[in-house]
XYZ file of C-alpha atoms in Angstrom:
311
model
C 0.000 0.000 0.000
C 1.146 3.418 -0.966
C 1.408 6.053 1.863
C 1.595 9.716 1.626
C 4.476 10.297 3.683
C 7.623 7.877 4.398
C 9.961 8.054 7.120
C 12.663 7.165 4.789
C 12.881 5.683 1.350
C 15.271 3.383 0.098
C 17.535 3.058 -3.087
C 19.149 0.488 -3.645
C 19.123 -3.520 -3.997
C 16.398 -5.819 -3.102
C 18.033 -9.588 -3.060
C 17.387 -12.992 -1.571
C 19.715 -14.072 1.373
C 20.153 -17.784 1.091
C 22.338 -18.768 4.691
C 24.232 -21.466 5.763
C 25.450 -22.120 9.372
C 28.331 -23.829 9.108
C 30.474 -25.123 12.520
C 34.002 -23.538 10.459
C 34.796 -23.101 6.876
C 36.012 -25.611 4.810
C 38.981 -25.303 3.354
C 39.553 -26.189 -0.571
C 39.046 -29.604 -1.126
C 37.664 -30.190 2.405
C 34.017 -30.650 3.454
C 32.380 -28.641 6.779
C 28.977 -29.947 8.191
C 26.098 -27.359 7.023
C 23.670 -27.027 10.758
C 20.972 -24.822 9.413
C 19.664 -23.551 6.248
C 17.267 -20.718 5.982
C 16.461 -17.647 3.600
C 14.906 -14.335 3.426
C 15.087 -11.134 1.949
C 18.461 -8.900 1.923
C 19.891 -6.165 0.006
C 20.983 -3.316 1.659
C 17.975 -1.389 0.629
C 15.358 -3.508 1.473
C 17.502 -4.116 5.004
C 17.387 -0.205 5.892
C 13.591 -0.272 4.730
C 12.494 -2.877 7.117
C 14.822 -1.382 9.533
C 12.383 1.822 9.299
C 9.498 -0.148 9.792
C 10.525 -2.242 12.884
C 12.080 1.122 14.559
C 8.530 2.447 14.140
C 8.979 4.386 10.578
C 6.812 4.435 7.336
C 9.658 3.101 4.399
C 9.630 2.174 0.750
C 12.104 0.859 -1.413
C 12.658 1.251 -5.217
C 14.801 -1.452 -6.794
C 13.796 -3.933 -9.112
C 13.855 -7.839 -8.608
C 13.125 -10.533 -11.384
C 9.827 -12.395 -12.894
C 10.792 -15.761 -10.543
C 10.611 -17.630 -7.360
C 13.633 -15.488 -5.386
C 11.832 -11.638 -6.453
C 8.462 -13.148 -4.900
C 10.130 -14.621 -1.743
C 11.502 -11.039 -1.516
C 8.200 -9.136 -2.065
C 6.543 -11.490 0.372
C 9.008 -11.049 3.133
C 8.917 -6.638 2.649
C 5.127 -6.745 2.445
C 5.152 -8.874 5.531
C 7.108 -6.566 7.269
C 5.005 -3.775 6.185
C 7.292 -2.306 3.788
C 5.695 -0.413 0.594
C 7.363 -2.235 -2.064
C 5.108 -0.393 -4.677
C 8.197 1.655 -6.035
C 9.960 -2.207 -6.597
C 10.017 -3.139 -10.673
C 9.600 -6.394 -11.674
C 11.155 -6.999 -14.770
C 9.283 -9.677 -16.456
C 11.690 -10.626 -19.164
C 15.310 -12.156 -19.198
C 15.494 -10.973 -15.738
C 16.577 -13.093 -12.496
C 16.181 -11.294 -9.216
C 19.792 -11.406 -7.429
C 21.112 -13.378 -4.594
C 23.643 -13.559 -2.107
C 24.881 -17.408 -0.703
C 25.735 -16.256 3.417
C 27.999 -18.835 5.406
C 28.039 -18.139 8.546
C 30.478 -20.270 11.477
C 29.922 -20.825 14.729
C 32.266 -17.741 15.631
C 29.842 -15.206 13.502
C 32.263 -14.412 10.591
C 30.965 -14.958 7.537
C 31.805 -15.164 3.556
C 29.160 -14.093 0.742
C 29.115 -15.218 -2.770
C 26.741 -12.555 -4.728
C 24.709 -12.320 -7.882
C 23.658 -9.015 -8.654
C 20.956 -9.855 -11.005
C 18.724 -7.161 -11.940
C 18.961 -5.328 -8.708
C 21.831 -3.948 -10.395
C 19.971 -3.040 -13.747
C 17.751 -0.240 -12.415
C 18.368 2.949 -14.479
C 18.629 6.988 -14.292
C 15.652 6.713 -16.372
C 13.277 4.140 -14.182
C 13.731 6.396 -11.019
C 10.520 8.610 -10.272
C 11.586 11.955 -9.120
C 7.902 12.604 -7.812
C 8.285 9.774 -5.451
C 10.786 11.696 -3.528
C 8.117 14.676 -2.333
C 6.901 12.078 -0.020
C 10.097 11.831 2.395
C 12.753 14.044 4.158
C 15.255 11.539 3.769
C 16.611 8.942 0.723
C 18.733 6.376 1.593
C 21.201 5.338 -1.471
C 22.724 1.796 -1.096
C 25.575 0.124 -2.969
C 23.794 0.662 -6.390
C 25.345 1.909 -10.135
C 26.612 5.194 -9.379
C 25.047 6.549 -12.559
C 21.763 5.916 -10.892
C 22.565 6.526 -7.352
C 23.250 9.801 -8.793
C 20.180 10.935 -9.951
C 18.532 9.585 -7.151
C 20.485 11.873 -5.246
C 19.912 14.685 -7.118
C 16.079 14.533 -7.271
C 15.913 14.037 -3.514
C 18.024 17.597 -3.013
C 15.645 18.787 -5.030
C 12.452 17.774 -3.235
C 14.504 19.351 0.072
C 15.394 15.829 1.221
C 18.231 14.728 3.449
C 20.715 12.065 1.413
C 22.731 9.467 3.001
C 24.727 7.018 1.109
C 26.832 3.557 1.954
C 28.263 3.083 -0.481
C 29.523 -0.711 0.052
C 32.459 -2.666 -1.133
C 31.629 -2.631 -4.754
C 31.060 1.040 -5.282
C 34.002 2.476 -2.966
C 36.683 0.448 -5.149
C 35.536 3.084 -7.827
C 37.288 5.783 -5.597
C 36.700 9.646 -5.432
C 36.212 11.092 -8.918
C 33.910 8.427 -9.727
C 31.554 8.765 -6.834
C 31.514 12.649 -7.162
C 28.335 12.736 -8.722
C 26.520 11.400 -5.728
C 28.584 13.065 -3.274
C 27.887 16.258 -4.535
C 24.395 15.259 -3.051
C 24.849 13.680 -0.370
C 24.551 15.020 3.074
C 26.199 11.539 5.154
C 28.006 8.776 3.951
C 28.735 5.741 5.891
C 31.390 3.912 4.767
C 33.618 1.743 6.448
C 37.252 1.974 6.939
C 38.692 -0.106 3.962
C 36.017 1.793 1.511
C 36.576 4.967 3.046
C 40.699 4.081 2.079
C 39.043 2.645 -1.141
C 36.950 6.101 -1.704
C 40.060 8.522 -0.630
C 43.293 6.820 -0.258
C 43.959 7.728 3.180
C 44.937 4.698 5.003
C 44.277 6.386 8.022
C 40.130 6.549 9.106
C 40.464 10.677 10.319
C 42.031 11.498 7.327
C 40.020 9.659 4.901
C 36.691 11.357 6.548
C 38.160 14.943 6.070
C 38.646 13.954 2.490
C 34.935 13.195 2.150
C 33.927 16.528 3.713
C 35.605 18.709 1.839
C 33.587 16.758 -1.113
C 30.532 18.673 0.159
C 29.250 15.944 2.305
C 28.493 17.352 6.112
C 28.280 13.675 7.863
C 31.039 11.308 7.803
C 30.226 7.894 9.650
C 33.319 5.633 9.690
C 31.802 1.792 10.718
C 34.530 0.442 12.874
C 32.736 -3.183 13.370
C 33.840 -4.031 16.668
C 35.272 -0.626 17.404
C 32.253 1.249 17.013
C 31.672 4.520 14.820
C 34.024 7.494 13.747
C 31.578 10.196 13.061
C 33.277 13.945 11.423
C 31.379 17.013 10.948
C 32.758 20.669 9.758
C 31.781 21.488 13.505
C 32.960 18.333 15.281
C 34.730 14.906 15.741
C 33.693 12.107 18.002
C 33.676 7.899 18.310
C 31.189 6.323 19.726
C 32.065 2.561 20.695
C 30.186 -0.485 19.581
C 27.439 -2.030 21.695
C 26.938 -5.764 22.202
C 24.471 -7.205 24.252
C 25.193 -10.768 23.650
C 27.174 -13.356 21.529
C 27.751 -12.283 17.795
C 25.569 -14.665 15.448
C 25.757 -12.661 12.356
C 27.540 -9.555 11.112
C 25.612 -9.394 8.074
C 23.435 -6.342 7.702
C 25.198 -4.894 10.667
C 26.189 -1.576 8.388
C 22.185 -1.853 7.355
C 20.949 -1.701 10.601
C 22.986 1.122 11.695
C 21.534 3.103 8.864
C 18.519 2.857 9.923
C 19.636 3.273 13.394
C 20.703 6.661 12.874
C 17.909 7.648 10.386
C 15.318 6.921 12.847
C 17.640 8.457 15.432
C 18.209 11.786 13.716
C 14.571 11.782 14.042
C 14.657 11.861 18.410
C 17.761 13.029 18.806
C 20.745 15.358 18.508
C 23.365 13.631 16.355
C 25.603 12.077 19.273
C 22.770 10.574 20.653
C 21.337 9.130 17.749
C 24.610 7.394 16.749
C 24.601 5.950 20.084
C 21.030 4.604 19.099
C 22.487 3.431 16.168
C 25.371 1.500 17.689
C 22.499 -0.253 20.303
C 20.056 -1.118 17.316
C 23.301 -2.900 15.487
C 24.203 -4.772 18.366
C 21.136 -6.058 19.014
C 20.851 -7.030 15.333
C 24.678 -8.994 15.380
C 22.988 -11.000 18.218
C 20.470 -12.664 15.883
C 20.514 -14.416 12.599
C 19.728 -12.698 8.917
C 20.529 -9.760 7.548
C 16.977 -8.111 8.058
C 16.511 -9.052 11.714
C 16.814 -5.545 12.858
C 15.072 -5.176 16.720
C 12.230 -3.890 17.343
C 11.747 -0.095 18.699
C 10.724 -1.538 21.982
C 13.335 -3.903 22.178
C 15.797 -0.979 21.460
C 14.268 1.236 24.214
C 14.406 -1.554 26.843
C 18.114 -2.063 26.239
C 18.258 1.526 26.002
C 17.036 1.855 29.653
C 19.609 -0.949 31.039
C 22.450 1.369 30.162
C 20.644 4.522 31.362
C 20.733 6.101 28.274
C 16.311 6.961 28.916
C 15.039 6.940 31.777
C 11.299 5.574 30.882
C-alpha cells in the first residue's frame, strides 16, 4: 500500500539471502557440516527499509527484482514486514532477481558469494523523481553510481536529506567516480577499507576529512567491533560499539545502523542518535539474517539498562 508520507525511502538492492550455518569453513578440497539452512530477503535497501518499519517508521524501497521464485520470496518477506514495495520493478523478461549465498560459522564471521541480477539493472531513467516529495530523507545503497546519482539529485531537489553507503563494490571506484553522488549527499557511511578505497587515506580521520571537503556534512566511519568514527565541519567524536550478547551474524550490521541513525536523527541530537544506532546494530549482530533488525521496543528496553532513557 502506498502512503503519503515515508519516514525514509530506500535506493538500492532488493536480493534474496540464502544462509548457511556452518560449525568452520572448509577449506579447498575439504568438506564442513552445514547445521541450518534458511532464507529471506536482503539487500541493503530492502535491510534499511524494514529497519524503518521495525524502529517504528513508514519506508519504501525502489529497486527492481526478477519475474521468478527469489523476487516473490523477496516481495513477500517486505510486504510482511510492512514495507511499501510499490516503487519495486519487476522486470518480467530475461530478468533473475539477485542473490547472495551467506555462510556463517559458529564464531559469527561470515563469507558471501553474490549475484547481482537485476537489482543492479535499475536505471537513471526508471527512477521517479515525484516519489521523492513524499520523504525528508533517501537512503542510497551500494547501487550503479550513474543511478545513485540521480537519485540523489532529485531528492536535493524535493529538500530531502541524502545518506549514502556506499559498500564494497562502489568504494573500489574511488573519489572522482563517486563525485556525482557526493555532490548530493549530506552523510556517507562507509567503512574503513572503503573509506581508504573512496580517498586513499589509510588512516580513518584522514580519509573522513577527504569526504567533507567533497561537500558531504556527515562522515560515519563503521569500525565493526570498534564502534563509529563520526566527522562534521563542527565536530569529531567515536562512539564505541554495543553488544548485548554473543555475535551470530555480522551481516546487515552496516544496514541496521543506517537505519539506526535515520530513525535516530529523528529523536535526537546527532551524538545521541549514533549511540542509538550502535544499540540497534548490536542487538541485530545478536540474531541471525541480515533483516533481523530489533524492534523499537526492544531498542528502548536495552536503552534503559544502560541509562541512556530513563522511561
Amino acid at each position: 500500500m502506498s502512503h503519503e508520507y515515508y519516514d525514509a525511502i530506500t535506493v538500492g538492492h532488493v536480493l534474496l539471502d540464502l544462509r548457511f550455518s556452518v560449525d568452520r569453513f572448509a577449506a579447498p578440497d575439504r568438506e564442513s557440516t552445514i547445521l541450518s539452512q534458511s532464507h529471506g530477503v536482503g539487500g541493503s535497501a530492502a535491510n534499511v527499509a524494514i529497519g524503518i518499519r521495525r524502529l517504528g517508521g513508514n519506508s519504501t524501497v525502489i529497486a527492481k527484482v526478477g519475474f521468478d521464485d527469489f523476487g516473490k520470496n523477496a516481495l513477500e518477506d517486505l510486504v510482511k514486514e510492512g514495507v511499501d514495495v510499490s516503487n519495486i520493478r519487476i522486470q518480467a523478461t530475461n530478468g533473475k532477481t539477485g542473490f547472495t549465498i551467506v555462510i556463517i560459522d559458529s564464531s559469527g564471521q561470515i563469507l558471501m558469494y553474490g549475484h547481482k541480477g537485476v537489482s543492479e539493472e535499475l536505471k537513471p531513467e526508471e527512477i521517479n523523481a515525484k516519489v521523492f516529495e513524499k520523504t525528508k530523507h533517501v537512503h542510497i545503497a551500494s547501487l550503479r553510481v550513474d543511478t545513485s546519482a540521480v537519485a540523489a539529485r532529485y531528492a536535493k531537489e524535493k529538500g530531502a536529506f541524502v545518506s549514502f553507503d556506499p559498500g564494497r563494490r562502489i568504494s573500489r571506484l574511488g573519489l572522482e567516480a563517486l563525485r556525482p553522488v557526493l555532490s548530493h549527499a549530506d552523510l556517507i557511511l562507509p567503512n574503513e577499507i572503503e573509506a581508504t578505497a573512496i580517498t586513499g587515506e589509510e588512516d580513518y580521520k584522514k580519509a573522513a576529512q577527504v569526504l567533507l571537503d567533497t561537500g558531504v556534512r556527515i562522515v560515519v566511519v563503521k569500525r565493526g567491533g570498534k564502534g563509529v568514527y563520526v566527522s562534521t565541519r563542527d565536530e569529531e567524536f567515536e562512539i564505541p560499539s554495543y553488544l548485548p550478547g554473543k555475535v551470530v551474524d555480522t551481516t546487515g550490521a552496516g544496514d541496521a545502523l543506517a537505519a539506526g541513525i535515520i530513525m535516530g536523527l529523528k529523536r535526537y541530537p546527532l551524538p545521541d542518535a549514533l549511540r542509538f544506532a550502535t544499540v540497534v546494530a548490536g542487538i541485530k549482530v545478536t540474531r541471525l539474517g541480515s533483516h533481523e533488525i530489533p524492534s523499537l521496543a526492544e531498542v528502548e528496553a536495552e536503552l534503559r539498562k544502560i541509562g541512556f532513557i530513563s522511561k
